[in-house]
XYZ file of C-alpha atoms in Angstrom:
536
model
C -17.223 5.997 -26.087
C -14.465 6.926 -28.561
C -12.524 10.032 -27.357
C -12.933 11.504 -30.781
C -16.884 11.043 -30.591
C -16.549 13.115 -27.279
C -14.461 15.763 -28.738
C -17.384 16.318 -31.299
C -19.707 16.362 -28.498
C -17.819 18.786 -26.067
C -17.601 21.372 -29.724
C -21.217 21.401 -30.998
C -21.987 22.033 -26.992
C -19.817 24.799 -26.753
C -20.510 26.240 -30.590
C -24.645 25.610 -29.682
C -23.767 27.980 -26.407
C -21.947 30.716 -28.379
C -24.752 31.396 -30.145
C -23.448 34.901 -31.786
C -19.981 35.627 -33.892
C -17.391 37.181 -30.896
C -16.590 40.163 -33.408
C -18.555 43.384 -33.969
C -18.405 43.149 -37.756
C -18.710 40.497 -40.646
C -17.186 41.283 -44.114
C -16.090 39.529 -47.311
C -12.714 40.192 -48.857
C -10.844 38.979 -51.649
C -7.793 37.692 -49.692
C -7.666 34.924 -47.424
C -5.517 35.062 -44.720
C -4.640 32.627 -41.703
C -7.356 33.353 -38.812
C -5.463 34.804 -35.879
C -8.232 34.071 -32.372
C -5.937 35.901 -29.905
C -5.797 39.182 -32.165
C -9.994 38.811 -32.146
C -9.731 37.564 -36.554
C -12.027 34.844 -37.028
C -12.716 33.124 -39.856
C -16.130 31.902 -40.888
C -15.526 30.335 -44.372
C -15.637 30.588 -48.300
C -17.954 32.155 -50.982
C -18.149 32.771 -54.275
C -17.816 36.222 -53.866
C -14.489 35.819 -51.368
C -13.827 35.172 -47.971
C -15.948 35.582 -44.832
C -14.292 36.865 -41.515
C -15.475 38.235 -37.978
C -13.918 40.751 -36.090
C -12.624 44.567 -35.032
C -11.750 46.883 -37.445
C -8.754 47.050 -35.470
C -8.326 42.927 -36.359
C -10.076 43.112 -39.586
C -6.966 45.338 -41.119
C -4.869 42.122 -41.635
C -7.419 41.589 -44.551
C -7.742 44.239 -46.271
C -9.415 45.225 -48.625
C -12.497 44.037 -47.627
C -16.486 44.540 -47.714
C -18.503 45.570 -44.697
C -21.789 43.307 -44.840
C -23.245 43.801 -40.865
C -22.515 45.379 -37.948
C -23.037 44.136 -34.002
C -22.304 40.622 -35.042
C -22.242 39.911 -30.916
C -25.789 39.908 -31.506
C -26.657 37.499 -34.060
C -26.743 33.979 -35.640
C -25.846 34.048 -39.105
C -26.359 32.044 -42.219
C -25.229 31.921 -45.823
C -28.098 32.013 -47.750
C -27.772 30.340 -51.610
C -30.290 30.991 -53.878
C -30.320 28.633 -56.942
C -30.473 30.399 -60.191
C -29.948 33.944 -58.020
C -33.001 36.357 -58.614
C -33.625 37.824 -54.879
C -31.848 40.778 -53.375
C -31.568 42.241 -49.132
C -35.033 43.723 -49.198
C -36.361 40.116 -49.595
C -35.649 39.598 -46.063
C -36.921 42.525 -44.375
C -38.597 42.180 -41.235
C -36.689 38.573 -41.168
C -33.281 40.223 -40.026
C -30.339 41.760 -41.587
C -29.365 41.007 -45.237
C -26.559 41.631 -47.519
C -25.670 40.394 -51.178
C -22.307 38.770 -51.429
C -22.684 37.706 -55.109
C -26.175 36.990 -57.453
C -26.973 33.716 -55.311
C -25.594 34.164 -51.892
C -26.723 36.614 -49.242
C -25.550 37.051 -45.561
C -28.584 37.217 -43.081
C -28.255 38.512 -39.508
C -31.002 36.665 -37.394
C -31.579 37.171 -34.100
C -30.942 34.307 -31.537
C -33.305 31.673 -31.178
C -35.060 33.170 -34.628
C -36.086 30.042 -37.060
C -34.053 29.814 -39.582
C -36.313 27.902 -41.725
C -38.943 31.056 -41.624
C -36.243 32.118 -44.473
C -38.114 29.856 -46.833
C -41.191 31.882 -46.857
C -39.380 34.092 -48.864
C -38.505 31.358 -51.279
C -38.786 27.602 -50.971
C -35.773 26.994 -53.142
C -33.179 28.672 -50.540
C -30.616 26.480 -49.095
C -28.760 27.224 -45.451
C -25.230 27.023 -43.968
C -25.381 27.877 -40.670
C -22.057 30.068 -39.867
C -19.887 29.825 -37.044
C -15.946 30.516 -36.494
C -13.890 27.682 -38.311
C -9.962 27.130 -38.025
C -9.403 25.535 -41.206
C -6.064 23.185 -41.564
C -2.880 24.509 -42.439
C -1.683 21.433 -45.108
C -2.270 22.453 -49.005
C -3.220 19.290 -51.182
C -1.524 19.083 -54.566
C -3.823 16.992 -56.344
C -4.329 13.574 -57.780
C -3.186 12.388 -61.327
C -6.576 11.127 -62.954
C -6.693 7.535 -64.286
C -5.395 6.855 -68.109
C -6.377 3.307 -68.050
C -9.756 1.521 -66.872
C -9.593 -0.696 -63.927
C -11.286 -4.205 -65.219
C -12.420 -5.112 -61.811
C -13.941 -1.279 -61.264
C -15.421 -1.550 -64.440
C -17.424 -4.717 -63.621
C -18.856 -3.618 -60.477
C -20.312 0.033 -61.914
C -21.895 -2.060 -64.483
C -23.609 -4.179 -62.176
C -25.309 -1.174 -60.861
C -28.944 -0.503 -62.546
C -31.769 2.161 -62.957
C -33.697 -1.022 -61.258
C -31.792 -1.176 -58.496
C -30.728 2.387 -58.098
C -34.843 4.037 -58.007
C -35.176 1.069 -55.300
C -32.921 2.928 -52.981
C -34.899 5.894 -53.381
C -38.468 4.496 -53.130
C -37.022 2.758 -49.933
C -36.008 6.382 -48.773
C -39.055 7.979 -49.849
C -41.360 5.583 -48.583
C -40.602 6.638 -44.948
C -42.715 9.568 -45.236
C -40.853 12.202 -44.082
C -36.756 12.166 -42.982
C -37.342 16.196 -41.470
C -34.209 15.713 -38.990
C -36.207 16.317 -35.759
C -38.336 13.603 -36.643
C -39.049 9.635 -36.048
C -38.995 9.091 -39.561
C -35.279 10.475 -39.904
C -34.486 7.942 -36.974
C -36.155 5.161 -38.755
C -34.460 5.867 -41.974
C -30.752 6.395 -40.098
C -31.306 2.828 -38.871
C -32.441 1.413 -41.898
C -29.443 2.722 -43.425
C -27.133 1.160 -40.972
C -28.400 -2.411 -41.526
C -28.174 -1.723 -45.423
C -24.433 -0.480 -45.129
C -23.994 -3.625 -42.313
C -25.238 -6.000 -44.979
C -22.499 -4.787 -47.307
C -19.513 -5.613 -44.729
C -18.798 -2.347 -43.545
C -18.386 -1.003 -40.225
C -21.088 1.548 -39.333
C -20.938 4.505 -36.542
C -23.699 6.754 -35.806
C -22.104 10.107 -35.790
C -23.459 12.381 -33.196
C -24.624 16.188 -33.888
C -26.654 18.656 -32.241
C -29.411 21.144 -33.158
C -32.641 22.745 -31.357
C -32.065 21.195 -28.364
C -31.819 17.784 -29.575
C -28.800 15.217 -30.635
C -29.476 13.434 -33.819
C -27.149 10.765 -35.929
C -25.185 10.881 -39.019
C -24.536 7.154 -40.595
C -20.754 7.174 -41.601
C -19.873 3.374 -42.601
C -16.378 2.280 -43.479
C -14.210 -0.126 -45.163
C -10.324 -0.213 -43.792
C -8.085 0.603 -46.542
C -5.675 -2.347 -47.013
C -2.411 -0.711 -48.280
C -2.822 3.080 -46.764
C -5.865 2.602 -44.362
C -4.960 6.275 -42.636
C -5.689 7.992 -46.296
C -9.933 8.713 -46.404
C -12.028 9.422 -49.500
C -15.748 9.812 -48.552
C -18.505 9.639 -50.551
C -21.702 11.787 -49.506
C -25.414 12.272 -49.802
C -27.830 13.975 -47.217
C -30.368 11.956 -45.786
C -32.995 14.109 -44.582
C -34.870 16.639 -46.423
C -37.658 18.896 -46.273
C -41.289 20.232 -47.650
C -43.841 22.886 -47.063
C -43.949 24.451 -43.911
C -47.104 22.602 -42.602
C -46.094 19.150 -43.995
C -42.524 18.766 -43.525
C -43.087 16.558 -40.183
C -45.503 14.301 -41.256
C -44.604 14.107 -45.322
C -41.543 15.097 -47.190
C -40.843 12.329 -49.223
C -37.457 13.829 -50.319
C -37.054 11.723 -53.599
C -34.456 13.463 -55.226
C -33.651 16.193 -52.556
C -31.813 14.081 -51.275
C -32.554 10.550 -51.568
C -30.998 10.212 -55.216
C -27.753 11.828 -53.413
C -28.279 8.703 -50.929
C -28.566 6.403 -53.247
C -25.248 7.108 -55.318
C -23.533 5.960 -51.982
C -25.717 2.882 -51.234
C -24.909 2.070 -55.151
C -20.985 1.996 -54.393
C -21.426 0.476 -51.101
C -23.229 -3.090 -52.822
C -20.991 -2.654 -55.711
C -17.734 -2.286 -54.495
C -18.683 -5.327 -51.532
C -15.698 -7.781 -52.770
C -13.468 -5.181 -54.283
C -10.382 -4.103 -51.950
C -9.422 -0.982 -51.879
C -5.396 0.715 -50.677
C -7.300 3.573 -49.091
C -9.880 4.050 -46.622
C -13.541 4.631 -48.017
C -16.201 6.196 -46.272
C -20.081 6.359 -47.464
C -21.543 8.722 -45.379
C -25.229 10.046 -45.340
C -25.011 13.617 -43.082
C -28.481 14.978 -41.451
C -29.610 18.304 -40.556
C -28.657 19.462 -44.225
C -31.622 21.492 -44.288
C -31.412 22.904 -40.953
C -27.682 24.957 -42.045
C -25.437 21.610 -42.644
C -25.511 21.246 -38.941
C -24.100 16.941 -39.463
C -21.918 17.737 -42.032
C -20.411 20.743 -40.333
C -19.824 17.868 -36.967
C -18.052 15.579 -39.170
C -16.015 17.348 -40.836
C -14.935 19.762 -37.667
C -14.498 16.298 -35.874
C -11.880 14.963 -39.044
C -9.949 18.193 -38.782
C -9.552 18.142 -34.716
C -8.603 14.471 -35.365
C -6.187 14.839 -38.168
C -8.115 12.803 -40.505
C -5.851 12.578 -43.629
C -8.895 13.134 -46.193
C -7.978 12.877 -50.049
C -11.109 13.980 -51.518
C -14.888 14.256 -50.707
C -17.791 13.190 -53.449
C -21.017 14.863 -52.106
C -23.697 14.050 -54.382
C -26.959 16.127 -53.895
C -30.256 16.099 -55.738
C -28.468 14.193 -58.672
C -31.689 12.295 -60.271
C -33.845 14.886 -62.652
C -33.520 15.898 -66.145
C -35.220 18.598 -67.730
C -35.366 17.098 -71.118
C -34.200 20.124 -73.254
C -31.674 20.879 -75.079
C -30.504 17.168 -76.065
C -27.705 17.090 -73.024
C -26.962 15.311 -69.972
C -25.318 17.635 -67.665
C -24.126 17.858 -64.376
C -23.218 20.827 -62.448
C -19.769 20.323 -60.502
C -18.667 23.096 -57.584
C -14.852 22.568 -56.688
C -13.842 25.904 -55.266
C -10.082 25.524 -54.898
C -9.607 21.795 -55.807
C -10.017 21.835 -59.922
C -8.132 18.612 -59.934
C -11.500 17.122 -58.427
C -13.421 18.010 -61.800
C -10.882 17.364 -64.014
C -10.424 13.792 -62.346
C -14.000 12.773 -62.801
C -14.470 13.963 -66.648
C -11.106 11.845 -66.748
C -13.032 9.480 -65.095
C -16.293 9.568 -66.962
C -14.555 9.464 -70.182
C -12.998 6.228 -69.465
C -15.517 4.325 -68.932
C -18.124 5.814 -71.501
C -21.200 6.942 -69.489
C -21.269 10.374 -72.014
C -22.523 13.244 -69.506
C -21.232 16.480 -69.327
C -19.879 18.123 -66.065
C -19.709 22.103 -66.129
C -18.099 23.756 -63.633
C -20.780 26.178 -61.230
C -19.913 26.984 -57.775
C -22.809 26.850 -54.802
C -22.341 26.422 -50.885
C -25.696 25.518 -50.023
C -24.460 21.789 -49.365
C -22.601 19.095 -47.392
C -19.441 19.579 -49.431
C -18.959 23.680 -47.800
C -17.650 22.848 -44.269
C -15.186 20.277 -45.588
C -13.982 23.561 -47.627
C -14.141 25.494 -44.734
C -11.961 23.474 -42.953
C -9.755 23.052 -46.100
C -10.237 19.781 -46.759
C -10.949 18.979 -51.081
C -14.335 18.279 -51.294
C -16.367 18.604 -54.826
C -20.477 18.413 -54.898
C -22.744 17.315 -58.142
C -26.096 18.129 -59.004
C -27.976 17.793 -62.067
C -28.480 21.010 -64.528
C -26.125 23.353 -66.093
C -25.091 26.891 -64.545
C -26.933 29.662 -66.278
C -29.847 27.786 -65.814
C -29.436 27.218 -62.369
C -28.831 23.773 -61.287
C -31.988 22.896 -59.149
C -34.113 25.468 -60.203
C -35.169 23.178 -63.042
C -36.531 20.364 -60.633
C -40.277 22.426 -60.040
C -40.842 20.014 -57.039
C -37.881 20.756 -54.812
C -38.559 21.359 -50.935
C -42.261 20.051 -51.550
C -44.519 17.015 -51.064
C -44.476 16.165 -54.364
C -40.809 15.558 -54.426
C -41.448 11.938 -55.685
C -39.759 8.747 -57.434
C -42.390 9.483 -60.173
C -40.890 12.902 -61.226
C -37.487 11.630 -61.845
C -35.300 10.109 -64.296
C -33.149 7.007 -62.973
C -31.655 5.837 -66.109
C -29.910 9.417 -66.772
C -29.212 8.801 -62.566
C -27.741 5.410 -62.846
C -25.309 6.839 -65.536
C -23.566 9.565 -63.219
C -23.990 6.831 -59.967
C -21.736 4.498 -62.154
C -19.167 7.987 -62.699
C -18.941 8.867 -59.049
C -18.674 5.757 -57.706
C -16.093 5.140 -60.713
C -13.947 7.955 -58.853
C -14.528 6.985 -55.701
C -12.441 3.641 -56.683
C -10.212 5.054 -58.805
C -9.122 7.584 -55.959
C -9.166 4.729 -53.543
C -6.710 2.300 -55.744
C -3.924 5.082 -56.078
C -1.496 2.877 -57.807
C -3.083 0.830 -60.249
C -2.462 2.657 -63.337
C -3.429 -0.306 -65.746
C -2.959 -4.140 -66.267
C -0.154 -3.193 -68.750
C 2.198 -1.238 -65.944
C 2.057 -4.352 -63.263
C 3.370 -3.329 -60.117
C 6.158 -5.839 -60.329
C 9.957 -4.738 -60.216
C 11.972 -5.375 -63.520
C 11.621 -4.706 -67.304
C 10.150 -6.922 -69.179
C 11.969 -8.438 -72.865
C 10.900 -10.805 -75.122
C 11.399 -14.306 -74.778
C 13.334 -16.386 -77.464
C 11.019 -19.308 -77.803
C 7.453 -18.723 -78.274
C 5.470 -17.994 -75.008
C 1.653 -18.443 -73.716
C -0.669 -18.382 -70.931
C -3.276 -20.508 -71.007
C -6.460 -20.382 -70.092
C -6.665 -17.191 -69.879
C -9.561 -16.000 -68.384
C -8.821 -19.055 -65.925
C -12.720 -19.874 -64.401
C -13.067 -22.154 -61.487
C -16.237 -23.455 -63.045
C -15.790 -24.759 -66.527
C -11.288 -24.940 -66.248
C -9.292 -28.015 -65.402
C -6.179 -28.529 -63.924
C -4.698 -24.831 -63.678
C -2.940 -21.838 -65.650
C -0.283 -23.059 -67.966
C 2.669 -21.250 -68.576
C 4.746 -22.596 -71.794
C 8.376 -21.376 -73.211
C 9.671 -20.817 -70.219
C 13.282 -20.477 -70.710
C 14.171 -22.071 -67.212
C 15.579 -22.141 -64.536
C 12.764 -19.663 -64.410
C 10.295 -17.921 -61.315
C 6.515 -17.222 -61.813
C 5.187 -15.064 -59.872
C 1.364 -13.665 -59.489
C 0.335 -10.234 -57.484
C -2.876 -8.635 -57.191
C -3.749 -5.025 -58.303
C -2.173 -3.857 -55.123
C 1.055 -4.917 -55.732
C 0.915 -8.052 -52.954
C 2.166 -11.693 -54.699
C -0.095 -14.121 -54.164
C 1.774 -16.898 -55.847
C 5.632 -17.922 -56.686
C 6.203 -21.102 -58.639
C 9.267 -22.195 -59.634
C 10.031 -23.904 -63.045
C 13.056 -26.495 -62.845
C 16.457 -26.746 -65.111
C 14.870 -28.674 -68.203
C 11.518 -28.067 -67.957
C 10.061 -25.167 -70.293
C 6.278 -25.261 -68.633
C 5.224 -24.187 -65.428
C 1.706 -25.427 -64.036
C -0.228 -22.768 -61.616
C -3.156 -23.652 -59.674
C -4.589 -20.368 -58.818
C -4.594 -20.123 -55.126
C -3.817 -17.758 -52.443
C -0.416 -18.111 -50.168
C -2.581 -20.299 -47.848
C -3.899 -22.344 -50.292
C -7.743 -20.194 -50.137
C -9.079 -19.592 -53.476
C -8.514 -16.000 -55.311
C -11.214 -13.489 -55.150
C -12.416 -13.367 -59.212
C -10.596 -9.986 -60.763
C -7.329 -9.181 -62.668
C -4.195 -10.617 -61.726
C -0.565 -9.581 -62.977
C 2.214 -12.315 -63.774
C 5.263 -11.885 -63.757
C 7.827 -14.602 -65.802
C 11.675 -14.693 -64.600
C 13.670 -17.177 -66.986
C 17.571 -17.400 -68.598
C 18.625 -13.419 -69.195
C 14.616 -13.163 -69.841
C 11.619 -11.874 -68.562
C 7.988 -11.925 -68.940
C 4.901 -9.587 -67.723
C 1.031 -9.879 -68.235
C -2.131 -10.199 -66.711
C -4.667 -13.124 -66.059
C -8.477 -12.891 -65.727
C -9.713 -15.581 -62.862
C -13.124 -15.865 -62.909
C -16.152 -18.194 -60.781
């Protein structure tokens, strides 16, 4: 078993044994400051209303000011409570445990140990969880990536192979397993499913261990090896299982769009990005025990900070597939926390390639992206709705049976599933910046005779003979790379000759994956720089 996969093992033992916070208070303040374990200051991670810590007063004065929310923390489990669209207040819980407001839609609750913390959603179905614990979060700060001027041809092909068709087929799939509750066979028969679909796509699949009530369940985490910077990560996120009623949620919680249009973004990238190569590593991950507190989520992402997993960005995508038809716009709520870049990267993004939905900027926890914040990691999360109105609020079937395909709107879906998985590729092909900046050394000048490629797209089909390239002032190179920078091809044109004949080929001789190449011509004092299409 890999080491790592033990080290994740050994934690959620020891965090499921320390079932209570090891200081006497919990508070929210303002500042953030660097936990400090041996002085008995503990952090337990971000809100909107500040920062969450456990300790002493006598500890506790390193981050002040601060507000007290509970007292005898030794005694209690605690969650972060995140009401969509806000409208409940402490006295909501009474009788459950303790409660205080941190901000309009999150509330700290105190419950006692071994209480269930899914009794919370008699008070309202629409609440979400994040179970709390003590989190060391890393010490690195990330700067930021530039967004994308330019569209990548070969991104833009794939997104626009993806289809409402195809995309409400991933979630009738989903749905049609009756329930994926976490403690559940239908979870494990929809984990499985999952790994054969990401299998089929060429990646390399791990079942990702976590624990909760006693048992050890499975997140599906598949991979595909960067090629240039394989130790660089960007993940892409859904959760898999979901939730109903009380007295249905084993046997029938069909989960449609919470969360199964979250799952389906990923499954979307996965088939379309199959032949494209990417510099980084990419990750399409489906987390369980969401609705339990983020209990697979919180496994993966303590198990990528204890392993020094060099994450660039994570794209959780959750309940992402209704629209309320009013007021004549698309939108998409985006929660960023610290990493603005992350918004501003997919409108960059978005606007590129012409899908027209707006993305406002509301903050919520209640979701895979939090403990990849806690652990301070940049993670952003997406879900359909506009803040004021409050996001999920709008979809009337969330957390019920009647969360269905029916109910939901794939076309508006497909749109924001071509956007994410959009930046997902862009951030995973960090230096192409366009087919007019090749990544080949030299500037280029004009030649003196008249130049041409030709043909140019170059098909394997319907073409003959190979790429022609004419007024070549010789002796002259010609050499082809790939959007990663790697040649591919170096021919060289003779003393006399003005024409250079290319038979588009790999090094070995294999034939090129179809996509956008970049040329590059080397003649007398004179060079030359382009791009070819090759195409089946």
């Amino acid at each position: 078993m890999n080491k790592h996969i033990v080290a994740a093992l050994l934690g959620a033992a020891l965090a499921a044994a320390a079932l209570a916070l090891p200081g006497d208070l919990v508070v929210v303040s303002p500042n953030e400051v660097a936990p400090d374990e041996a002085a008995g200051l503990y952090y337990l991670g971000p809100t909107s209303g500040g920062f969450l810590y456990n300790g002493s007063e006598e500890a506790l004065a390193r981050v002040t000011p601060y507000r007290l929310l509970d007292r005898e923390a030794t005694r209690k489990e605690y969650y972060l409570v995140w009401v969509p669209g806000g409208g409940l207040g402490a006295a909501a819980f009474a009788g459950l445990g303790s409660a205080a407001v941190i901000s309009d839609e999150e509330i700290l609750v105190g419950l006692e140990p071994g209480a269930d913390a899914e009794d919370l959603r008699a008070v309202d179905r629409r609440l979400e969880l994040v179970k709390l614990e003590t989190v060391k979060p890393l010490e690195r700060r990330f700067d930021g990536e530039t967004p994308p001027t330019q569209k990548d041809p070969d991104i833009e092909v794939a997104i626009n192979s993806i289809t409402a068709g195809e995309y409400a087929s991933y979630i009738q799939t989903l749905q049609d397993f009756l329930t994926r509750y976490t403690p559940t066979a239908g979870y494990v028969e929809a984990r499985d499913y999952l790994q054969v679909f990401f299998e089929g796509q060429g990646l390399k699949v791990t079942l990702f261990p976590f624990d909760y009530g006693g048992g050890t369940y499975h997140n599906v985490i598949a991979e595909r090896a960067g090629a240039a910077s394989p130790e660089e990560v960007v993940i892409i996120c859904g959760h898999l299982d979901c939730t109903s009623q009380r007295e249905y949620r084993e046997v029938l919680a069909p989960g449609a769009d919470d969360n199964a249009s979250g799952v389906a973004v990923a499954m979307a990238a996965a088939r379309a990005f199959k032949e494209l190569e990417f510099g980084r590593t990419v990750r399409y991950c489906a987390f369980g025990g969401e609705e339990q507190g983020l209990y697979g989520s919180r496994a993966y992402a303590l198990y990528c900070m204890e392993s020094g997993v060099n994450l660039v960005a994570v794209l959780n995508a959750d309940m992402v597939a209704y629209d309320e038809e009013s007021g004549g716009r698309d939108d998409f709520s985006v929660a960023y926390r610290a990493y603005p870049w992350l918004l501003t990267y997919l409108e960059a993004v978005g606007g590129l390639y012409g899908n027209d939905l707006i993305y406002d900027h509301y903050e919520f926890t209640g979701s895979d992206h939090y403990f990849f914040w806690a652990y301070g990691y940049p993670a952003m999360a997406a879900i359909e709705g506009r803040p004021g109105v409050g996001g999920s609020t709008l979809y009337p079937y969330y957390h019920t049976i009647e969360d269905t395909l029916d109910k939901l709107h794939p076309n508006l879906a497909v749109r924001f599933a071509r956007d994410y998985g959009a930046t997902l590729a862009h951030l995973a092909r960090p230096g192409y910046t366009g087919v007019e900046e090749p990544k080949v050394p030299g500037a280029a000048v004009p030649f003196s005779r008249p130049f041409a490629v030709y043909p140019n797209p170059y098909c394997y089909a319907t073409s003959t003979g190979g790429v022609n390239f004419v007024g070549v002032n010789s002796p002259a190179t010609v050499e082809v790379y790939d959007l990663a920078g790697r040649r591919v091809a170096r021919e060289q044109v003779a003393v006399g000759c003005d024409e250079c004949l290319w038979r588009p080929a790999g090094r070995n001789g294999e034939a090129l994956a179809p996509g956008v190449y970049l040329y590059r011509v080397e003649g007398r004092e004179q060079s030359k720089a382009g791009k070819i299409v090759i195409a089946r």
